[in-house]
């Protein structure tokens, strides 16, 4: 893997200032080599936690079959029998009411994705290769070697000519101030929210839960407070601001909103995911820290969730599963994405040479846990039988890696870099169409951190590919080190919402990428 390929493999940073240790490259580990049994057990634990529901289904089915076979004489005899067994009726009724009450109280409330929006910056913020490199030269901060390095990274990155950088980076000299960073945050967050509220006709005062995630820019008052002030949200809103959690924070924010919607009835939750570049641009000549300048771009998303039963009719998706994997207990995983200063005192986030191996391990843990929840029984049996043979008999049998194409119709893999997408396509044995949304999002918008999975979903919708009951898998990586998955099921044939990010350019895609 050449340096350009290594440079694109930084999707776990979730920041705009990532220093990457590129002295030694690593691919994702081959998933066929090892699978940890404890994560399989964890997945089956999630499955068994819904055992009460699973037990009720065959019971109801058996009763339905019996009732369908009864005639009028049978019903008359049953009525006469019940008249002389009042105590039995009362006991059975009490058991039935108790059972239904337990079932209703313990059943998780469905969470619906009503709609979402992705921010699209104005055209004057576009950063084509030529302008980007010329601007870098004119700043006077980079020597010739650094400029040539950035040129090579851009050529191999998978990014196109129409990605966006913030206004402060277009100025000469650049102006990465607190005021400029606030301006970028406001433009992105408010731009996405304005479209969301306009498309859904939801009154901002009806929002009961607000979750905002941004990894490196966390001012006071917080980003969530900025939104409360802008839209005059109600005083008892439950607002949360997640920082420092990298590119996977979008799924974490969805999980937090889901848990809150289980507690607070009849309400809306809004999740805003973004990253701020203005104060996290690197102005130095350490090549390992120049890579994010070439990859990270302006972007953000706003998602409207609901637990109201009436919203099912208009919602696009239902949240099925969220599986989160955290490898932070391991020192190498904890430090593989680490914010620090370089020798010149300039701050960046370094990625260790072990990043790809750690990301692969986190991904393997995540999908092994997710498998029992989503895979067909046939795939689970094949996987589990080969795993038992290997564990019990120490046989040289490679574990069977299930075919996730049988569980999901669409894949939204975080557009962190070209190499990450390549490796996931290979390890999960996906087809080019399954990673098309990730590649095209990286090409059109660059690495927009935690919001990239929403640009990818918008791409699939714009292509008209999502049909009723299709399942979508969103997967993202982040510092810590984390790998998180969200599974959605379409509630109808989904069409793109108005003012989507691909609205005027979807016919140009997919484009052919240079190798």
Short mmCIF file of C-alpha atoms in Angstrom, two decimals:
data_model
loop_
_atom_site.label_atom_id
_atom_site.label_comp_id
_atom_site.label_asym_id
_atom_site.label_seq_id
_atom_site.Cartn_x
_atom_site.Cartn_y
_atom_site.Cartn_z
CA UNK A 1 0.00 0.00 0.00
CA UNK A 2 1.65 3.28 -1.06
CA UNK A 3 1.66 6.40 1.07
CA UNK A 4 -1.36 7.85 -0.66
CA UNK A 5 -3.35 4.76 0.17
CA UNK A 6 -2.28 4.89 3.79
CA UNK A 7 -3.24 8.53 3.92
CA UNK A 8 -6.82 7.81 3.08
CA UNK A 9 -7.15 5.22 5.81
CA UNK A 10 -7.93 7.67 8.59
CA UNK A 11 -11.67 7.42 8.89
CA UNK A 12 -11.49 6.79 12.61
CA UNK A 13 -10.22 10.25 13.48
CA UNK A 14 -13.38 12.21 13.22
CA UNK A 15 -11.35 15.44 13.36
CA UNK A 16 -10.00 18.07 11.07
CA UNK A 17 -6.45 17.91 12.43
CA UNK A 18 -5.19 14.39 12.23
CA UNK A 19 -1.52 13.49 12.30
CA UNK A 20 -0.91 10.06 10.82
CA UNK A 21 2.08 7.87 11.48
CA UNK A 22 2.78 6.71 7.93
CA UNK A 23 6.11 5.03 8.49
CA UNK A 24 4.45 1.62 8.45
CA UNK A 25 1.23 0.72 6.68
CA UNK A 26 -1.27 -1.88 7.82
CA UNK A 27 -4.29 -3.37 6.15
CA UNK A 28 -7.36 -4.52 7.99
CA UNK A 29 -6.69 -7.96 9.47
CA UNK A 30 -8.22 -10.91 7.67
CA UNK A 31 -11.46 -11.69 9.50
CA UNK A 32 -11.13 -15.33 8.54
CA UNK A 33 -8.13 -15.78 10.81
CA UNK A 34 -9.84 -15.39 14.20
CA UNK A 35 -13.22 -14.72 15.74
CA UNK A 36 -13.64 -14.20 19.48
CA UNK A 37 -16.36 -16.44 20.93
CA UNK A 38 -17.30 -13.96 23.68
CA UNK A 39 -18.64 -11.52 21.12
CA UNK A 40 -20.80 -14.24 19.60
CA UNK A 41 -22.16 -14.87 23.10
CA UNK A 42 -22.88 -11.16 23.48
CA UNK A 43 -24.88 -11.15 20.26
CA UNK A 44 -26.92 -14.13 21.38
CA UNK A 45 -27.47 -12.42 24.74
CA UNK A 46 -29.13 -9.55 22.90
CA UNK A 47 -31.26 -12.06 21.05
CA UNK A 48 -32.35 -13.95 24.18
CA UNK A 49 -33.20 -10.66 25.92
CA UNK A 50 -36.26 -10.62 23.65
CA UNK A 51 -37.20 -14.19 24.60
CA UNK A 52 -40.60 -13.19 26.04
CA UNK A 53 -41.64 -11.78 22.68
CA UNK A 54 -40.35 -14.86 20.87
CA UNK A 55 -42.34 -17.15 23.19
CA UNK A 56 -45.59 -15.27 22.65
CA UNK A 57 -45.43 -15.56 18.87
CA UNK A 58 -45.80 -19.40 18.61
CA UNK A 59 -48.41 -19.38 21.40
CA UNK A 60 -50.56 -16.85 19.57
CA UNK A 61 -50.07 -18.73 16.32
CA UNK A 62 -51.17 -22.05 17.91
CA UNK A 63 -54.28 -20.43 19.44
CA UNK A 64 -55.17 -18.86 16.12
CA UNK A 65 -54.97 -22.24 14.38
CA UNK A 66 -57.17 -23.89 17.02
CA UNK A 67 -59.80 -21.14 16.89
CA UNK A 68 -59.92 -21.23 13.08
CA UNK A 69 -60.80 -24.96 13.22
CA UNK A 70 -63.74 -24.58 15.64
CA UNK A 71 -67.36 -24.62 14.45
CA UNK A 72 -70.54 -23.31 16.11
CA UNK A 73 -71.10 -26.49 18.15
CA UNK A 74 -67.57 -26.32 19.50
CA UNK A 75 -68.07 -22.72 20.54
CA UNK A 76 -71.42 -23.58 22.23
CA UNK A 77 -69.81 -26.42 24.20
CA UNK A 78 -66.93 -24.16 25.20
CA UNK A 79 -69.40 -21.55 26.51
CA UNK A 80 -71.29 -24.15 28.59
CA UNK A 81 -68.01 -25.44 29.98
CA UNK A 82 -66.90 -21.95 30.98
CA UNK A 83 -70.22 -21.26 32.75
CA UNK A 84 -69.47 -24.01 35.27
CA UNK A 85 -65.78 -23.07 35.72
CA UNK A 86 -65.89 -19.45 36.85
CA UNK A 87 -62.83 -19.79 39.08
CA UNK A 88 -60.79 -21.15 36.19
CA UNK A 89 -61.90 -18.26 34.02
CA UNK A 90 -60.88 -15.69 36.61
CA UNK A 91 -57.46 -17.30 37.13
CA UNK A 92 -56.79 -17.61 33.38
CA UNK A 93 -57.93 -14.04 32.80
CA UNK A 94 -55.68 -12.75 35.55
CA UNK A 95 -52.71 -14.65 34.13
CA UNK A 96 -53.48 -13.34 30.64
CA UNK A 97 -53.83 -9.72 31.82
CA UNK A 98 -50.63 -10.00 33.85
CA UNK A 99 -48.75 -11.48 30.92
CA UNK A 100 -49.96 -8.80 28.52
CA UNK A 101 -49.12 -6.08 31.01
CA UNK A 102 -45.57 -7.38 31.44
CA UNK A 103 -45.20 -7.68 27.68
CA UNK A 104 -46.40 -4.14 27.03
CA UNK A 105 -44.35 -2.61 29.85
CA UNK A 106 -41.10 -4.36 28.88
CA UNK A 107 -41.45 -3.98 25.14
CA UNK A 108 -39.18 -1.21 23.83
CA UNK A 109 -41.02 1.62 22.16
CA UNK A 110 -40.41 1.86 18.42
CA UNK A 111 -38.21 4.73 17.30
CA UNK A 112 -39.01 6.21 13.90
CA UNK A 113 -36.79 8.28 11.66
CA UNK A 114 -39.24 10.85 10.33
CA UNK A 115 -36.75 12.61 8.06
CA UNK A 116 -33.21 13.98 7.95
CA UNK A 117 -31.23 16.59 6.05
CA UNK A 118 -27.60 17.10 5.04
CA UNK A 119 -25.92 20.48 4.77
CA UNK A 120 -24.60 21.55 1.40
CA UNK A 121 -22.22 24.50 1.43
CA UNK A 122 -22.44 27.33 -1.11
CA UNK A 123 -20.41 27.04 -4.30
CA UNK A 124 -17.93 29.76 -3.33
CA UNK A 125 -16.56 27.43 -0.62
CA UNK A 126 -15.55 24.72 -3.12
CA UNK A 127 -11.90 23.68 -3.03
CA UNK A 128 -10.75 22.10 -6.32
CA UNK A 129 -7.27 20.58 -6.36
CA UNK A 130 -5.60 23.47 -8.17
CA UNK A 131 -7.06 26.17 -5.94
CA UNK A 132 -6.34 24.13 -2.83
CA UNK A 133 -2.66 23.68 -3.67
CA UNK A 134 -2.21 27.27 -4.83
CA UNK A 135 -3.79 28.54 -1.65
CA UNK A 136 -1.52 26.28 0.43
CA UNK A 137 1.49 27.75 -1.39
CA UNK A 138 0.39 31.35 -0.92
CA UNK A 139 -0.04 30.98 2.84
CA UNK A 140 3.74 30.60 3.15
CA UNK A 141 3.37 27.97 5.85
CA UNK A 142 4.39 24.95 3.75
CA UNK A 143 7.71 24.11 2.12
CA UNK A 144 8.02 22.55 -1.34
CA UNK A 145 8.23 19.03 0.03
CA UNK A 146 4.99 19.48 1.97
CA UNK A 147 3.22 20.97 -1.04
CA UNK A 148 4.26 18.02 -3.21
CA UNK A 149 3.13 15.60 -0.51
CA UNK A 150 -0.31 17.23 -0.38
CA UNK A 151 -0.58 17.04 -4.16
CA UNK A 152 0.07 13.28 -4.12
CA UNK A 153 -2.41 12.71 -1.30
CA UNK A 154 -5.13 14.62 -3.15
CA UNK A 155 -4.55 12.62 -6.33
CA UNK A 156 -4.93 9.31 -4.51
CA UNK A 157 -7.51 10.28 -1.90
CA UNK A 158 -10.72 9.53 -3.80
CA UNK A 159 -11.93 13.13 -3.35
CA UNK A 160 -13.31 15.05 -6.31
CA UNK A 161 -13.04 18.69 -7.37
CA UNK A 162 -16.22 19.94 -5.65
CA UNK A 163 -15.66 19.41 -1.93
CA UNK A 164 -15.90 22.35 0.49
CA UNK A 165 -13.62 24.00 3.05
CA UNK A 166 -14.71 26.78 5.47
CA UNK A 167 -14.42 30.46 4.59
CA UNK A 168 -11.55 31.02 7.02
CA UNK A 169 -9.41 28.64 4.97
CA UNK A 170 -10.15 30.52 1.74
CA UNK A 171 -8.74 33.75 3.17
CA UNK A 172 -5.10 34.63 2.59
CA UNK A 173 -3.70 34.46 5.14
CA UNK A 174 -6.18 32.00 6.73
CA UNK A 175 -8.16 33.30 9.70
CA UNK A 176 -8.83 30.35 12.06
CA UNK A 177 -10.37 32.39 14.90
CA UNK A 178 -13.01 31.47 17.46
CA UNK A 179 -15.46 33.79 15.68
CA UNK A 180 -14.80 32.05 12.35
CA UNK A 181 -15.25 28.63 13.95
CA UNK A 182 -18.58 29.73 15.43
CA UNK A 183 -19.61 31.02 12.02
CA UNK A 184 -18.81 27.67 10.39
CA UNK A 185 -20.73 25.79 13.09
CA UNK A 186 -23.75 28.07 12.75
CA UNK A 187 -23.84 27.83 8.95
CA UNK A 188 -23.65 24.03 9.00
CA UNK A 189 -26.01 23.30 11.90
CA UNK A 190 -28.60 25.95 11.09
CA UNK A 191 -28.44 25.12 7.39
CA UNK A 192 -29.27 21.46 8.05
CA UNK A 193 -31.93 22.26 10.66
CA UNK A 194 -33.68 24.86 8.51
CA UNK A 195 -34.15 22.28 5.75
CA UNK A 196 -35.27 19.61 8.23
CA UNK A 197 -37.93 21.79 9.87
CA UNK A 198 -39.13 23.06 6.50
CA UNK A 199 -39.47 19.56 5.04
CA UNK A 200 -41.22 18.04 8.06
CA UNK A 201 -43.37 21.04 9.09
CA UNK A 202 -42.41 20.32 12.71
CA UNK A 203 -42.55 23.25 15.11
CA UNK A 204 -39.13 23.57 16.84
CA UNK A 205 -40.96 24.06 20.16
CA UNK A 206 -42.28 20.48 19.84
CA UNK A 207 -38.73 19.11 20.11
CA UNK A 208 -38.25 17.46 23.50
CA UNK A 209 -34.72 16.02 23.06
CA UNK A 210 -31.66 17.55 21.37
CA UNK A 211 -28.33 15.74 20.90
CA UNK A 212 -25.40 17.46 19.16
CA UNK A 213 -22.06 15.83 18.43
CA UNK A 214 -18.89 17.61 17.28
CA UNK A 215 -15.51 16.17 18.15
CA UNK A 216 -13.04 19.05 18.50
CA UNK A 217 -15.00 22.31 18.62
CA UNK A 218 -16.83 22.63 21.93
CA UNK A 219 -17.30 26.30 22.82
CA UNK A 220 -19.11 27.83 25.78
CA UNK A 221 -22.09 28.12 25.55
CA UNK A 222 -22.25 24.74 23.89
CA UNK A 223 -23.30 23.96 20.34
CA UNK A 224 -26.57 22.54 21.65
CA UNK A 225 -27.19 25.81 23.53
CA UNK A 226 -26.56 27.72 20.29
CA UNK A 227 -29.36 25.71 18.65
CA UNK A 228 -31.70 26.23 21.61
CA UNK A 229 -31.08 29.98 21.36
CA UNK A 230 -31.47 30.14 17.57
CA UNK A 231 -34.77 28.26 17.38
CA UNK A 232 -36.10 29.32 20.79
CA UNK A 233 -36.59 25.73 21.92
CA UNK A 234 -38.64 25.14 25.06
CA UNK A 235 -37.16 25.53 28.50
CA UNK A 236 -37.55 21.89 29.60
CA UNK A 237 -35.77 20.39 26.59
CA UNK A 238 -33.29 17.60 27.33
CA UNK A 239 -30.16 18.78 25.50
CA UNK A 240 -26.80 17.02 25.25
CA UNK A 241 -23.46 17.94 23.67
CA UNK A 242 -21.06 15.10 22.75
CA UNK A 243 -17.41 16.00 22.19
CA UNK A 244 -14.16 14.19 21.41
CA UNK A 245 -15.84 11.01 20.14
CA UNK A 246 -14.66 11.06 16.52
CA UNK A 247 -16.35 9.94 13.34
CA UNK A 248 -18.51 7.31 15.06
CA UNK A 249 -20.25 9.88 17.28
CA UNK A 250 -23.22 10.13 14.91
CA UNK A 251 -24.30 6.58 15.77
CA UNK A 252 -23.59 7.23 19.47
CA UNK A 253 -25.87 10.27 19.32
CA UNK A 254 -28.61 8.19 17.70
CA UNK A 255 -28.23 5.59 20.47
CA UNK A 256 -28.51 8.26 23.18
CA UNK A 257 -31.61 9.73 21.55
CA UNK A 258 -33.12 6.25 21.26
CA UNK A 259 -32.62 5.57 24.97
CA UNK A 260 -34.17 8.91 25.89
CA UNK A 261 -37.15 8.21 23.65
CA UNK A 262 -37.73 4.99 25.60
CA UNK A 263 -38.23 7.06 28.75
CA UNK A 264 -39.99 10.19 27.54
CA UNK A 265 -43.28 9.48 25.82
CA UNK A 266 -44.84 11.18 22.84
CA UNK A 267 -41.98 13.44 21.84
CA UNK A 268 -39.49 14.30 19.11
CA UNK A 269 -35.70 14.05 19.25
CA UNK A 270 -33.30 15.91 16.96
CA UNK A 271 -29.74 14.67 16.42
CA UNK A 272 -27.21 17.06 14.85
CA UNK A 273 -23.88 15.60 13.70
CA UNK A 274 -21.01 17.73 12.42
CA UNK A 275 -17.29 18.48 12.64
CA UNK A 276 -15.57 21.85 12.67
CA UNK A 277 -12.50 22.44 10.52
CA UNK A 278 -11.74 26.13 11.03
CA UNK A 279 -9.59 25.87 14.17
CA UNK A 280 -8.27 22.39 13.39
CA UNK A 281 -6.33 23.06 10.20
CA UNK A 282 -2.65 22.14 10.39
CA UNK A 283 -0.11 24.83 9.42
CA UNK A 284 3.18 22.98 9.54
CA UNK A 285 5.48 20.74 7.56
CA UNK A 286 5.19 17.45 9.39
CA UNK A 287 3.80 15.29 6.61
CA UNK A 288 1.88 13.00 8.93
CA UNK A 289 -0.24 15.95 10.03
CA UNK A 290 -0.89 17.34 6.55
CA UNK A 291 -3.14 14.45 5.54
CA UNK A 292 -6.39 15.71 7.16
CA UNK A 293 -6.02 19.03 5.36
CA UNK A 294 -6.45 17.00 2.17
CA UNK A 295 -9.32 14.81 3.36
CA UNK A 296 -11.66 16.50 5.85
CA UNK A 297 -14.31 18.81 4.47
CA UNK A 298 -17.32 20.87 5.57
CA UNK A 299 -20.51 18.90 6.27
CA UNK A 300 -23.24 18.15 8.78
CA UNK A 301 -26.60 16.46 9.20
CA UNK A 302 -29.81 16.85 11.23
CA UNK A 303 -32.04 13.85 11.99
CA UNK A 304 -35.61 13.95 13.34
CA UNK A 305 -36.61 10.93 15.45
CA UNK A 306 -40.01 10.21 17.02
CA UNK A 307 -41.65 7.71 19.34
CA UNK A 308 -45.17 8.82 18.40
CA UNK A 309 -47.24 6.00 16.89
CA UNK A 310 -48.95 8.44 14.50
CA UNK A 311 -45.59 9.29 12.92
CA UNK A 312 -45.17 5.76 11.61
CA UNK A 313 -47.29 6.63 8.58
CA UNK A 314 -45.02 9.45 7.45
CA UNK A 315 -41.67 8.19 8.77
CA UNK A 316 -39.01 6.86 6.43
CA UNK A 317 -37.36 4.26 8.67
CA UNK A 318 -37.65 2.39 11.93
CA UNK A 319 -34.57 1.89 14.11
CA UNK A 320 -33.97 -1.83 14.54
CA UNK A 321 -30.60 -2.19 16.28
CA UNK A 322 -27.67 -0.16 17.56
CA UNK A 323 -24.49 -2.09 18.42
CA UNK A 324 -21.56 -0.20 19.93
CA UNK A 325 -18.02 -1.51 20.37
CA UNK A 326 -15.42 0.28 22.52
CA UNK A 327 -11.80 -0.91 22.60
CA UNK A 328 -10.54 1.84 24.90
CA UNK A 329 -9.54 -0.59 27.66
CA UNK A 330 -6.60 -1.59 25.47
CA UNK A 331 -3.77 0.94 25.66
CA UNK A 332 -2.84 0.64 21.99
CA UNK A 333 -6.43 1.16 20.91
CA UNK A 334 -6.82 4.09 23.30
CA UNK A 335 -3.75 5.89 21.95
CA UNK A 336 -4.06 5.04 18.26
CA UNK A 337 -5.96 8.31 17.66
CA UNK A 338 -4.40 10.80 20.06
CA UNK A 339 -4.43 14.59 20.14
CA UNK A 340 -1.02 16.09 20.88
CA UNK A 341 1.49 18.74 19.81
CA UNK A 342 4.24 18.21 17.26
CA UNK A 343 7.86 19.26 17.79
CA UNK A 344 7.03 22.82 16.72
CA UNK A 345 4.24 23.09 19.28
CA UNK A 346 1.42 22.84 16.74
CA UNK A 347 -1.51 20.71 17.79
CA UNK A 348 -2.75 17.73 15.79
CA UNK A 349 -4.18 14.28 16.24
CA UNK A 350 -1.77 11.46 15.53
CA UNK A 351 -2.79 8.07 14.24
CA UNK A 352 -0.48 5.20 15.15
CA UNK A 353 0.86 2.64 12.71
CA UNK A 354 -1.46 0.10 14.34
CA UNK A 355 -4.62 2.01 13.42
CA UNK A 356 -5.78 -0.26 10.60
CA UNK A 357 -5.24 -3.40 12.70
CA UNK A 358 -7.10 -1.85 15.65
CA UNK A 359 -9.92 -0.67 13.39
CA UNK A 360 -10.18 -4.18 11.95
CA UNK A 361 -10.35 -5.70 15.41
CA UNK A 362 -13.08 -3.28 16.48
CA UNK A 363 -15.02 -3.98 13.29
CA UNK A 364 -14.69 -7.73 13.79
CA UNK A 365 -16.00 -7.42 17.35
CA UNK A 366 -18.89 -5.25 16.20
CA UNK A 367 -20.08 -7.46 13.36
CA UNK A 368 -19.66 -10.62 15.43
CA UNK A 369 -21.98 -9.12 18.03
CA UNK A 370 -24.38 -7.83 15.39
CA UNK A 371 -24.54 -11.11 13.47
CA UNK A 372 -26.97 -13.07 15.73
CA UNK A 373 -29.38 -10.12 15.64
CA UNK A 374 -29.67 -9.77 11.89
CA UNK A 375 -28.43 -12.86 10.06
CA UNK A 376 -30.68 -15.64 8.76
CA UNK A 377 -30.64 -18.86 10.82
CA UNK A 378 -28.82 -20.71 8.03
CA UNK A 379 -25.90 -18.28 8.15
CA UNK A 380 -25.77 -18.38 11.96
CA UNK A 381 -25.65 -22.19 11.99
CA UNK A 382 -22.82 -22.30 9.46
CA UNK A 383 -20.88 -19.68 11.38
CA UNK A 384 -21.45 -21.23 14.81
CA UNK A 385 -20.71 -24.82 13.71
CA UNK A 386 -17.35 -23.94 12.14
CA UNK A 387 -16.47 -21.87 15.21
CA UNK A 388 -17.25 -24.78 17.56
CA UNK A 389 -15.21 -27.20 15.48
CA UNK A 390 -12.25 -24.85 15.66
CA UNK A 391 -12.59 -24.20 19.41
CA UNK A 392 -13.35 -27.77 20.56
CA UNK A 393 -11.09 -29.78 18.28
CA UNK A 394 -8.43 -27.17 17.61
CA UNK A 395 -8.87 -27.96 13.95
CA UNK A 396 -7.26 -25.85 11.26
CA UNK A 397 -10.65 -24.72 10.03
CA UNK A 398 -11.13 -21.06 9.23
CA UNK A 399 -14.26 -19.56 10.80
CA UNK A 400 -17.10 -19.07 8.37
CA UNK A 401 -17.65 -15.36 7.79
CA UNK A 402 -21.40 -14.88 7.30
CA UNK A 403 -22.74 -13.24 4.18
CA UNK A 404 -24.05 -9.91 5.44
CA UNK A 405 -25.56 -9.27 2.04
CA UNK A 406 -28.31 -11.68 3.14
CA UNK A 407 -29.07 -9.47 6.16
CA UNK A 408 -28.81 -6.00 4.61
CA UNK A 409 -29.95 -4.47 1.37
CA UNK A 410 -27.86 -1.30 1.61
CA UNK A 411 -24.55 -0.37 3.25
CA UNK A 412 -23.46 3.05 4.51
CA UNK A 413 -19.77 2.67 5.40
CA UNK A 414 -18.23 5.82 6.87
CA UNK A 415 -16.43 7.66 4.07
CA UNK A 416 -13.26 8.09 6.10
CA UNK A 417 -10.90 7.27 3.27
CA UNK A 418 -10.49 5.28 0.12
CA UNK A 419 -8.38 2.54 1.70
CA UNK A 420 -10.90 1.92 4.48
CA UNK A 421 -13.70 1.45 1.95
CA UNK A 422 -11.50 -0.84 -0.15
CA UNK A 423 -10.63 -3.04 2.81
CA UNK A 424 -14.20 -3.32 4.07
CA UNK A 425 -15.41 -4.20 0.59
CA UNK A 426 -12.82 -7.00 0.49
CA UNK A 427 -13.27 -8.34 4.03
CA UNK A 428 -17.08 -8.33 3.99
CA UNK A 429 -17.12 -9.67 0.43
CA UNK A 430 -19.32 -6.84 -0.79
CA UNK A 431 -20.12 -5.95 -4.38
CA UNK A 432 -19.14 -2.60 -5.95
CA UNK A 433 -22.75 -1.39 -5.77
CA UNK A 434 -22.75 -1.93 -2.00
CA UNK A 435 -19.89 0.55 -1.48
CA UNK A 436 -20.91 2.91 -4.26
CA UNK A 437 -22.62 5.34 -1.88
CA UNK A 438 -19.50 5.52 0.32
CA UNK A 439 -17.15 6.08 -2.60
CA UNK A 440 -19.35 8.72 -4.22
CA UNK A 441 -19.87 10.56 -0.92
CA UNK A 442 -16.10 10.67 -0.40
CA UNK A 443 -15.70 11.94 -3.98
CA UNK A 444 -18.40 14.64 -3.82
CA UNK A 445 -18.22 15.82 -0.18
CA UNK A 446 -14.97 14.41 1.23
CA UNK A 447 -14.68 13.06 4.76
CA UNK A 448 -17.42 14.93 6.65
CA UNK A 449 -16.76 12.91 9.82
CA UNK A 450 -19.82 11.67 11.74
CA UNK A 451 -22.32 13.01 9.18
CA UNK A 452 -20.91 11.04 6.22
CA UNK A 453 -23.25 8.05 6.75
CA UNK A 454 -26.23 10.39 6.19
CA UNK A 455 -24.85 11.73 2.92
CA UNK A 456 -24.49 8.09 1.87
CA UNK A 457 -28.08 7.24 2.79
CA UNK A 458 -29.21 10.34 0.88
CA UNK A 459 -27.28 9.06 -2.15
CA UNK A 460 -29.04 5.69 -2.06
CA UNK A 461 -32.41 7.42 -1.73
CA UNK A 462 -31.63 9.77 -4.60
CA UNK A 463 -30.89 6.72 -6.76
CA UNK A 464 -34.36 5.34 -5.92
CA UNK A 465 -32.99 2.09 -4.53
CA UNK A 466 -34.71 1.88 -1.13
CA UNK A 467 -37.88 -0.19 -1.18
CA UNK A 468 -40.35 -1.05 1.54
CA UNK A 469 -38.83 -3.25 4.31
CA UNK A 470 -35.28 -2.88 2.96
CA UNK A 471 -32.64 -2.91 5.70
CA UNK A 472 -29.83 -0.35 5.86
CA UNK A 473 -26.59 -0.85 7.77
CA UNK A 474 -24.72 2.28 8.89
CA UNK A 475 -21.24 1.64 10.27
CA UNK A 476 -18.68 4.16 11.52
CA UNK A 477 -15.32 4.29 13.33
CA UNK A 478 -14.06 6.80 15.89
CA UNK A 479 -11.30 7.68 18.31
CA UNK A 480 -11.22 5.84 21.58
CA UNK A 481 -11.18 3.38 19.67
CA UNK A 482 -14.80 2.71 18.67
CA UNK A 483 -16.79 0.95 15.97
CA UNK A 484 -20.56 1.49 15.98
CA UNK A 485 -23.44 0.18 13.87
CA UNK A 486 -27.03 1.26 13.34
CA UNK A 487 -29.62 -0.84 11.50
CA UNK A 488 -32.71 0.77 9.96
CA UNK A 489 -35.70 -0.75 8.20
CA UNK A 490 -37.55 1.19 5.52
CA UNK A 491 -41.26 1.66 6.25
CA UNK A 492 -42.11 2.43 2.62
CA UNK A 493 -40.56 2.99 -0.77
CA UNK A 494 -38.36 5.95 0.20
CA UNK A 495 -37.96 8.94 -2.06
CA UNK A 496 -35.43 11.74 -1.47
CA UNK A 497 -36.58 14.75 0.53
CA UNK A 498 -36.58 18.26 -0.90
CA UNK A 499 -33.32 20.21 -0.95
CA UNK A 500 -31.23 17.07 -0.56
CA UNK A 501 -27.44 17.21 -1.00
CA UNK A 502 -27.59 15.23 -4.28
CA UNK A 503 -30.63 16.99 -5.72
CA UNK A 504 -28.96 18.61 -8.74
CA UNK A 505 -26.05 16.23 -9.30
CA UNK A 506 -27.25 12.65 -8.75
CA UNK A 507 -27.44 12.00 -12.51
CA UNK A 508 -23.68 12.56 -12.75
CA UNK A 509 -22.98 9.66 -10.40
CA UNK A 510 -21.45 7.16 -10.11
CA UNK A 511 -18.27 8.56 -11.61
CA UNK A 512 -15.27 6.50 -12.59
CA UNK A 513 -12.48 6.86 -10.05
CA UNK A 514 -8.80 6.74 -10.95
CA UNK A 515 -6.88 3.77 -9.57
#
